[in-house]
mmCIF file of C-alpha atoms in Angstrom:
data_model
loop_
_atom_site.group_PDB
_atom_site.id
_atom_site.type_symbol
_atom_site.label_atom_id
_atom_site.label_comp_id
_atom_site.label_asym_id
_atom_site.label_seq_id
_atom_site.Cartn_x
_atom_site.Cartn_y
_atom_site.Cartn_z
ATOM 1 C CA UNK A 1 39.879 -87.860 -18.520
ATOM 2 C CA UNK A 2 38.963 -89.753 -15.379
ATOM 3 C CA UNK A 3 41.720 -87.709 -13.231
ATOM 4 C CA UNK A 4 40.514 -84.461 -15.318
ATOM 5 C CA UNK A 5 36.724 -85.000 -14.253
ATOM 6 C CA UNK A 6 37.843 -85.726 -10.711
ATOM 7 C CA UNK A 7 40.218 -82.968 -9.813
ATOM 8 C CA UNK A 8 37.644 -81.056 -11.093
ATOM 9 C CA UNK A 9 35.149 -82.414 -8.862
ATOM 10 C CA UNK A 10 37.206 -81.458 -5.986
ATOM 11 C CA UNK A 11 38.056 -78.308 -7.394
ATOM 12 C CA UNK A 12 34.520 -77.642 -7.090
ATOM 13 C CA UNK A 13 34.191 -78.970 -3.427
ATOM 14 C CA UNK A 14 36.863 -77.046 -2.213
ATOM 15 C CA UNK A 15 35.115 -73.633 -3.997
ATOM 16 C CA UNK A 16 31.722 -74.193 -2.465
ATOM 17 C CA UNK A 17 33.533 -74.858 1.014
ATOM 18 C CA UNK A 18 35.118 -71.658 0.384
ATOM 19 C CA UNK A 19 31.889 -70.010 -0.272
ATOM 20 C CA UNK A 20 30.357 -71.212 2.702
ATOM 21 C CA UNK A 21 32.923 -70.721 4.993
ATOM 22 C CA UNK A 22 33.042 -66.157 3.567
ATOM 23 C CA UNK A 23 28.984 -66.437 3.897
ATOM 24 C CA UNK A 24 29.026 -67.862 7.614
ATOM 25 C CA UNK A 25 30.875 -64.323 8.077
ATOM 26 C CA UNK A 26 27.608 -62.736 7.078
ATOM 27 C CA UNK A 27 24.975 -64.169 8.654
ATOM 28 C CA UNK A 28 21.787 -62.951 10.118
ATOM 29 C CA UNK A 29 23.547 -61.463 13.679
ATOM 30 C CA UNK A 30 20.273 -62.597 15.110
ATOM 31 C CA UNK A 31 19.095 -65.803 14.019
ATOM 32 C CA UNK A 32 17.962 -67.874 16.640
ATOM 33 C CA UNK A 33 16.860 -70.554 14.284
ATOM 34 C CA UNK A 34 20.434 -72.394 15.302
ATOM 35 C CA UNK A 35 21.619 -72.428 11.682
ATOM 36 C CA UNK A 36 25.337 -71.515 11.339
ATOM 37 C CA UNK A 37 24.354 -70.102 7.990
ATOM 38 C CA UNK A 38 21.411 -67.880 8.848
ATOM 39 C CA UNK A 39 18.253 -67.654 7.125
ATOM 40 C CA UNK A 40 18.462 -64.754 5.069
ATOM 41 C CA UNK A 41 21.869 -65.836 3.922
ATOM 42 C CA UNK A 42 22.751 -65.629 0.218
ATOM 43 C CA UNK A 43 24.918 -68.760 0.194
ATOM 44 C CA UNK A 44 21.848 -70.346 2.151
ATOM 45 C CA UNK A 45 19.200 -69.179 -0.633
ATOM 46 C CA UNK A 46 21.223 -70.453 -3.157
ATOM 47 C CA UNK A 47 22.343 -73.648 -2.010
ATOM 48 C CA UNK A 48 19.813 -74.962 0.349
ATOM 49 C CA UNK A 49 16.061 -74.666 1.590
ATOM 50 C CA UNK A 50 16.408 -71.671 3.650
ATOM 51 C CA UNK A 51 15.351 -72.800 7.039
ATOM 52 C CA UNK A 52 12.102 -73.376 5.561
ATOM 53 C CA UNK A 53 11.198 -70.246 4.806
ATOM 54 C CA UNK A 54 11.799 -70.669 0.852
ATOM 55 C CA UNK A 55 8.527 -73.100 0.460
ATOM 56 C CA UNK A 56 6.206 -70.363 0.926
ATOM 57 C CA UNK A 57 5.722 -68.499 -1.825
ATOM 58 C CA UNK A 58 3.233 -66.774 -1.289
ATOM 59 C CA UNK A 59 3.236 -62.548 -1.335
ATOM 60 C CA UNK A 60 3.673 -60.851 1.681
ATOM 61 C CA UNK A 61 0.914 -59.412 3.375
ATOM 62 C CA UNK A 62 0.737 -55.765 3.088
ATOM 63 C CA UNK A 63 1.102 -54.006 6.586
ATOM 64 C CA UNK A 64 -1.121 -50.889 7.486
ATOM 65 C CA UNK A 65 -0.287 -48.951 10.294
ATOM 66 C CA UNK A 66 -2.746 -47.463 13.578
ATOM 67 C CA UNK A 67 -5.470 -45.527 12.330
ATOM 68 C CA UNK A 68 -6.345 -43.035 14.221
ATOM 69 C CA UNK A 69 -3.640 -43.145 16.271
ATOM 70 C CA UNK A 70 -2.797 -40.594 19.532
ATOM 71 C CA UNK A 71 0.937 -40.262 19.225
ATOM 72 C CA UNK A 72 0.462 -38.125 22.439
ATOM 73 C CA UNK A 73 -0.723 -41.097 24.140
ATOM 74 C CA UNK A 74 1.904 -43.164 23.353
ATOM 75 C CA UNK A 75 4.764 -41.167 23.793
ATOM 76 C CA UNK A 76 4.142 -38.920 26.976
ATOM 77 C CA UNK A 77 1.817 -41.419 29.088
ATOM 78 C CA UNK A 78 4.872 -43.651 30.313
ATOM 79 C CA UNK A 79 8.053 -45.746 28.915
ATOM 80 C CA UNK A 80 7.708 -48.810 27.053
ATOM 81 C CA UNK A 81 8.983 -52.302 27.720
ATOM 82 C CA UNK A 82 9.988 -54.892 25.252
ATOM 83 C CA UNK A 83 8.458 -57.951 25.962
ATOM 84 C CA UNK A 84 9.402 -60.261 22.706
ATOM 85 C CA UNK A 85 11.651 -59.136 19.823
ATOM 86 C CA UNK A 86 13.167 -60.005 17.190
ATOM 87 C CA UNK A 87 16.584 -59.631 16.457
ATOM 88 C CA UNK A 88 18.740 -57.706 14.378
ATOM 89 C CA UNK A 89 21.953 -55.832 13.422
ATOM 90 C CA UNK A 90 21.696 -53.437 16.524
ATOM 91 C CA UNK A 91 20.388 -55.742 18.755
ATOM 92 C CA UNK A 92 21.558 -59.069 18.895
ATOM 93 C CA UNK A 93 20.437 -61.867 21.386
ATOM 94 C CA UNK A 94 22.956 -61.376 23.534
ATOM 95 C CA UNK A 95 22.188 -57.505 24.249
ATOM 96 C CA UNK A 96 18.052 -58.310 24.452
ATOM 97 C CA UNK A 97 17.823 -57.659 28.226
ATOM 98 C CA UNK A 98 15.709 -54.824 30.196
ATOM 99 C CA UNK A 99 14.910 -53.705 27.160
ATOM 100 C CA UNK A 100 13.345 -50.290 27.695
ATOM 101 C CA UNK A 101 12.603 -47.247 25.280
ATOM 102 C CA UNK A 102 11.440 -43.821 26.568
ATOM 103 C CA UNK A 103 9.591 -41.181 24.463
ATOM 104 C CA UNK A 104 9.523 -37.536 24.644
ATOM 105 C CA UNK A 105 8.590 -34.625 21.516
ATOM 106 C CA UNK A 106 11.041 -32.264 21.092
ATOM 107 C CA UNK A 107 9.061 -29.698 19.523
ATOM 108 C CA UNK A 108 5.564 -28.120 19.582
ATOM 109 C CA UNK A 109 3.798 -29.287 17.154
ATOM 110 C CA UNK A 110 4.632 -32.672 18.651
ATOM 111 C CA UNK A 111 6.135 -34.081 15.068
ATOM 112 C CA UNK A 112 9.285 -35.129 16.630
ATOM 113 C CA UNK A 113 10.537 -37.385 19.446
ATOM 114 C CA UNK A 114 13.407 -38.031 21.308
ATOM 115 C CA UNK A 115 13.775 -42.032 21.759
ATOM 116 C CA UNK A 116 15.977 -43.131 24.880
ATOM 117 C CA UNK A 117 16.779 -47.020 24.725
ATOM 118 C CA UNK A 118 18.308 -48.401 26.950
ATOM 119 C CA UNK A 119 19.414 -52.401 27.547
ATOM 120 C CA UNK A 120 21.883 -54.925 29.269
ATOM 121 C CA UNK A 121 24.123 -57.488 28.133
ATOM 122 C CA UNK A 122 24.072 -61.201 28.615
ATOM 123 C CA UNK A 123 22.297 -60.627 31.545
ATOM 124 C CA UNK A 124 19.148 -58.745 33.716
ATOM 125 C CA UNK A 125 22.488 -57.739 35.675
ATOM 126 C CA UNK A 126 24.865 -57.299 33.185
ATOM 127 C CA UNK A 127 26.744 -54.286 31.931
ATOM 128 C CA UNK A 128 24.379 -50.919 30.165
ATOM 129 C CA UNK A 129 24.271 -50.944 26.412
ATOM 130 C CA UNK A 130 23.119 -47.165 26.650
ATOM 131 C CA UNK A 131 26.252 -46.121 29.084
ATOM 132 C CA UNK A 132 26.568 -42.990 27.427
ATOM 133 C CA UNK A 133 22.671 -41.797 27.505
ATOM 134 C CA UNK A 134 22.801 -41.366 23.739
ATOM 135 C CA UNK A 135 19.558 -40.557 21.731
ATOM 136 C CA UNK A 136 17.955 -41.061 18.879
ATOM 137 C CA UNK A 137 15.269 -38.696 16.724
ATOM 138 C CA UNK A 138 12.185 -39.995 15.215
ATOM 139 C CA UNK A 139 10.164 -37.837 13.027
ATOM 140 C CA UNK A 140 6.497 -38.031 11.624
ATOM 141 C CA UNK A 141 6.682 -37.865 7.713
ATOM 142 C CA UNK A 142 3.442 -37.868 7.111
ATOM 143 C CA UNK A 143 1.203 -36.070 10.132
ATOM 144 C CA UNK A 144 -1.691 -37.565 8.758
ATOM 145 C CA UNK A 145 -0.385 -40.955 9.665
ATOM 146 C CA UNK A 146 1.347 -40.323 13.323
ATOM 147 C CA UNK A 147 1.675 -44.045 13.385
ATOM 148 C CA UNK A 148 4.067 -44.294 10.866
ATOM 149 C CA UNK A 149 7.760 -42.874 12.048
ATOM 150 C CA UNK A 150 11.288 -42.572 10.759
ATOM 151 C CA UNK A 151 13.945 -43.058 13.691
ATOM 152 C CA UNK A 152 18.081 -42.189 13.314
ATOM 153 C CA UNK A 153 20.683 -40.560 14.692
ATOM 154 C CA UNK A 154 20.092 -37.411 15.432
ATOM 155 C CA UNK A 155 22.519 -35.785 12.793
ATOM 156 C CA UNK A 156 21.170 -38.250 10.029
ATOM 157 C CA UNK A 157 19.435 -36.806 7.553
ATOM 158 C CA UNK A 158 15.712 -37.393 7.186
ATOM 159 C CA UNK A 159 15.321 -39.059 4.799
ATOM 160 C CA UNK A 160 17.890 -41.775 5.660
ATOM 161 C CA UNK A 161 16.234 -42.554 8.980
ATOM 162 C CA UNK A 162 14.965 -46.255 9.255
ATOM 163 C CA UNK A 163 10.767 -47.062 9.261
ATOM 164 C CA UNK A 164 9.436 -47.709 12.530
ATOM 165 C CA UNK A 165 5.771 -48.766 12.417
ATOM 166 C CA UNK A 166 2.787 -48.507 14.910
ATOM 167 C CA UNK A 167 0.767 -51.815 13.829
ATOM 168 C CA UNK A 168 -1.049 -52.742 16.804
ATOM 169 C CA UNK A 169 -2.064 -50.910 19.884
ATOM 170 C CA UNK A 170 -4.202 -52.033 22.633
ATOM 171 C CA UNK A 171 -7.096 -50.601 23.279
ATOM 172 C CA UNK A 172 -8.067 -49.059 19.889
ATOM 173 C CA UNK A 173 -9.001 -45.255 22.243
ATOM 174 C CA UNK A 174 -5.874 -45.059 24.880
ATOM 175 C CA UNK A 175 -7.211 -44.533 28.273
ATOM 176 C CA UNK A 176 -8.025 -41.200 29.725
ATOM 177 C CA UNK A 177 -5.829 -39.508 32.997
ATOM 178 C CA UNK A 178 -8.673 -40.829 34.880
ATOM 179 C CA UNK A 179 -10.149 -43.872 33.524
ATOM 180 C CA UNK A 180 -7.737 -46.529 34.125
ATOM 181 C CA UNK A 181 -5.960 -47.783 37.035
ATOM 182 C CA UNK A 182 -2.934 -48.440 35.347
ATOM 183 C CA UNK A 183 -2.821 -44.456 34.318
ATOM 184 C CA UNK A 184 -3.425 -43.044 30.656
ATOM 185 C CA UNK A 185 -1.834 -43.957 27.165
ATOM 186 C CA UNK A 186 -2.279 -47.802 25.514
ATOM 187 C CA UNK A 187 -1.616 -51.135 27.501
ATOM 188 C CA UNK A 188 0.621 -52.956 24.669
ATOM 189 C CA UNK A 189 1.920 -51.644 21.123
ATOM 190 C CA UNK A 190 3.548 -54.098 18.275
ATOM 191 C CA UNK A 191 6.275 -52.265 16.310
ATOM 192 C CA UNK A 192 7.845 -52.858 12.688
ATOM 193 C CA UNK A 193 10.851 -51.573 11.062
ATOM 194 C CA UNK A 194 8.329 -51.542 8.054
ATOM 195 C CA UNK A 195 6.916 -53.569 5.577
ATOM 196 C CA UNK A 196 8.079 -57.201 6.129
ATOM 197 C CA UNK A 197 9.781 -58.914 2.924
ATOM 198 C CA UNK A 198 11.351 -62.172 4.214
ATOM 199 C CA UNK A 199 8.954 -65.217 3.534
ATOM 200 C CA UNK A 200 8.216 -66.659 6.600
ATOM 201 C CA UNK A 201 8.134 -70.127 7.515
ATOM 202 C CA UNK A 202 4.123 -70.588 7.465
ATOM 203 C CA UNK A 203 2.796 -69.702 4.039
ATOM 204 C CA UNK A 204 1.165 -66.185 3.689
ATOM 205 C CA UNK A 205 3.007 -64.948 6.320
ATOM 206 C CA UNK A 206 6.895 -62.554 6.245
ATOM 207 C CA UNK A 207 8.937 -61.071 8.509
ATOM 208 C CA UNK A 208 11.291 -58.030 8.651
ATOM 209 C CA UNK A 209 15.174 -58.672 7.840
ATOM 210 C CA UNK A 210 17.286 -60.073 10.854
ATOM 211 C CA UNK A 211 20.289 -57.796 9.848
ATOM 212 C CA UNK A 212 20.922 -54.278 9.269
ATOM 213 C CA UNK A 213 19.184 -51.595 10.424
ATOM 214 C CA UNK A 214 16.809 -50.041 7.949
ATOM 215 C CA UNK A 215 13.673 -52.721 7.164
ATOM 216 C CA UNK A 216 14.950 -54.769 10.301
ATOM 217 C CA UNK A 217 13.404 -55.718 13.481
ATOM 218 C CA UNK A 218 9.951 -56.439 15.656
ATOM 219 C CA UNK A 219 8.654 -55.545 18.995
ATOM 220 C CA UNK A 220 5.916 -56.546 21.081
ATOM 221 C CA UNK A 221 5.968 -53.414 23.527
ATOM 222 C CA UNK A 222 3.949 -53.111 27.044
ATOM 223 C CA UNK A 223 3.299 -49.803 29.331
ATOM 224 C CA UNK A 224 4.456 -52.609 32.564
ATOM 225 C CA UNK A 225 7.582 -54.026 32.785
ATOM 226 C CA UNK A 226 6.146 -57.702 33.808
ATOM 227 C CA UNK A 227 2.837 -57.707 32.399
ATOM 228 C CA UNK A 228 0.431 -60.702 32.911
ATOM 229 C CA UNK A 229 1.032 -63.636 30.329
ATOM 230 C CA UNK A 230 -2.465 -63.020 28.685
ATOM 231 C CA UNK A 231 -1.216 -59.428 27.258
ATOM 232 C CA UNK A 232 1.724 -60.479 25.585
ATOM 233 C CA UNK A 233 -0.292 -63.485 23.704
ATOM 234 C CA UNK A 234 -2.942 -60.518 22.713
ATOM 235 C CA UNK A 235 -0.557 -58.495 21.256
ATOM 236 C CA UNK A 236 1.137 -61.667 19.529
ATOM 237 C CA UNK A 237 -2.203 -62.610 18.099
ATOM 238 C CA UNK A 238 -2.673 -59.004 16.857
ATOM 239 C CA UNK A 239 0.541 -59.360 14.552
ATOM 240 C CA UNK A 240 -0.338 -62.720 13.689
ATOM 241 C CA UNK A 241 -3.088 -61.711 12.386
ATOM 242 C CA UNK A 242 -1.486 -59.019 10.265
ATOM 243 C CA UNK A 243 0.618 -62.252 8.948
ATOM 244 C CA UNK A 244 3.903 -60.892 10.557
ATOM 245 C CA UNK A 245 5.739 -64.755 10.964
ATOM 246 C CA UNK A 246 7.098 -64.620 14.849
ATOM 247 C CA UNK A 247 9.488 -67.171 14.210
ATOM 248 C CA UNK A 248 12.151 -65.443 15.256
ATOM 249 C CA UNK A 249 11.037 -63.859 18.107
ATOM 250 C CA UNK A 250 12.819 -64.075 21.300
ATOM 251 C CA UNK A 251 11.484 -63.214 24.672
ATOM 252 C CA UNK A 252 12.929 -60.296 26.744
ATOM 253 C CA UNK A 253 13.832 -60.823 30.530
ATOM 254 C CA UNK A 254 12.319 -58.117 32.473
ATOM 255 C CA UNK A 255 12.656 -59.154 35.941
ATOM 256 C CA UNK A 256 14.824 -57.941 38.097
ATOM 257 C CA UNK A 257 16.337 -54.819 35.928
ATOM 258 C CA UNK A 258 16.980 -51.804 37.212
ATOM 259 C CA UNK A 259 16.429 -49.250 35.053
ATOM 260 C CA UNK A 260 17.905 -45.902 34.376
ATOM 261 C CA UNK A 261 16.269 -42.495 34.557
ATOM 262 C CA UNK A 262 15.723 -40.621 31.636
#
């Protein structure tokens, strides 16, 4: 019975070893947390504490977009550039360089946009991720909420295209043609592939998924590439306050890129 009980025993060792070894070929592609496992990893849910994120228990906050929001500001004023972001299955750490995204509509009504990202690899001076100029649609579901798009492929279907949420803009009224040196449109916008769902690690707080594309991803976005210090912790404290969880946010190199034209 003794040998019984103990073959079983390692019979059971070898099966979760096995387990963990097929989930570490799933994990979150852009956990920085250092975990081999991941945080949103089933085989870490189930078997351990999650990288801390499975004490809070609290619901998520819910996440309300812009009100009234200029999408004409903020897509024809001037290009955006990440500052912090989080990870995820299109944009892993590695590829999180001169990250840039230009905006332009596509039609009259101005209901649909043309987005132009572009980014390098391992480096400010590495190789394109955008080589090939390709672009991507986002549409306006809803054009009494402008702040709250769906972005794709431009053959996908509509309604298969992924959330991407307006949260935060700075200021509230986007400056004028005339008004502001720095030209017209908002200084800083923070983005969300929609409603968060992943506890974070603070209680009361979640974050969007870390892998996949639809539901994934953050971005703390400024009109100049190297903006002062204090505009980036603004726009921070802005989704803070929302209770996004920035955990996993990971800062963007700007200096130095050279980017592309449109």
């Amino acid at each position: 019975a003794a040998m019984t009980f103990s073959s079983a025993r390692t019979t059971t060792r070898f099966f979760l070893l096995a387990l963990a070894l097929v989930a570490t070929r799933g994990v979150d592609a852009g956990s920085s947390s250092g975990s081999s496992l991941g945080c949103d990893n089933w085989f870490t849910r189930l078997f351990t504490r999650g990288c801390g994120a499975s004490e809070n228990t609290e619901p998520c906050p819910v996440i309300t977009t812009v009100s009234d929001f200029s999408l004409a500001a903020y897509v024809e004023s001037h290009p955006w550039y990440v500052q912090e972001q989080q990870p995820n299955g299109y944009q892993p750490v590695e590829s999180l360089f001169c990250v840039r995204a230009s905006y332009a509509f596509e039609d009259d009504a101005k209901t649909t946009v043309s987005v132009y990202n572009t980014a390098n690899e391992g480096s400010v001076d590495g190789p394109p991720q955008n080589e090939r100029r390709m672009l991507l649609r986002a549409i306006v579901p809803d054009p009494d909420v402008p702040s709250k798009l769906a972005v794709g492929p431009r053959f996908l279907p509509n309604n298969l295209r992924g959330p991407y949420w307006i949260v935060a803009v700075s200021p509230p009224t986007p400056h004028g043609e005339d008004d502001h040196l720095g030209g017209p449109g908002y200084d800083w916008a923070v983005i969300s592939g929609g409603q968060p769902e992943v506890p974070g690690i603070e209680p009361g707080t979640c974050r969007t998924k870390l892998t996949g594309t639809n539901g994934s991803g953050l971005w703390i976005f400024t009109r100049d590439a190297e903006p002062p210090s204090e505009v980036v912790q603004e726009a921070r404290a802005a989704a803070v306050d929302m209770g996004f969880d920035l955990s996993e946010m990971t800062p963007v190199p700007q200096n130095g890129c050279v980017y592309p034209e449109r």
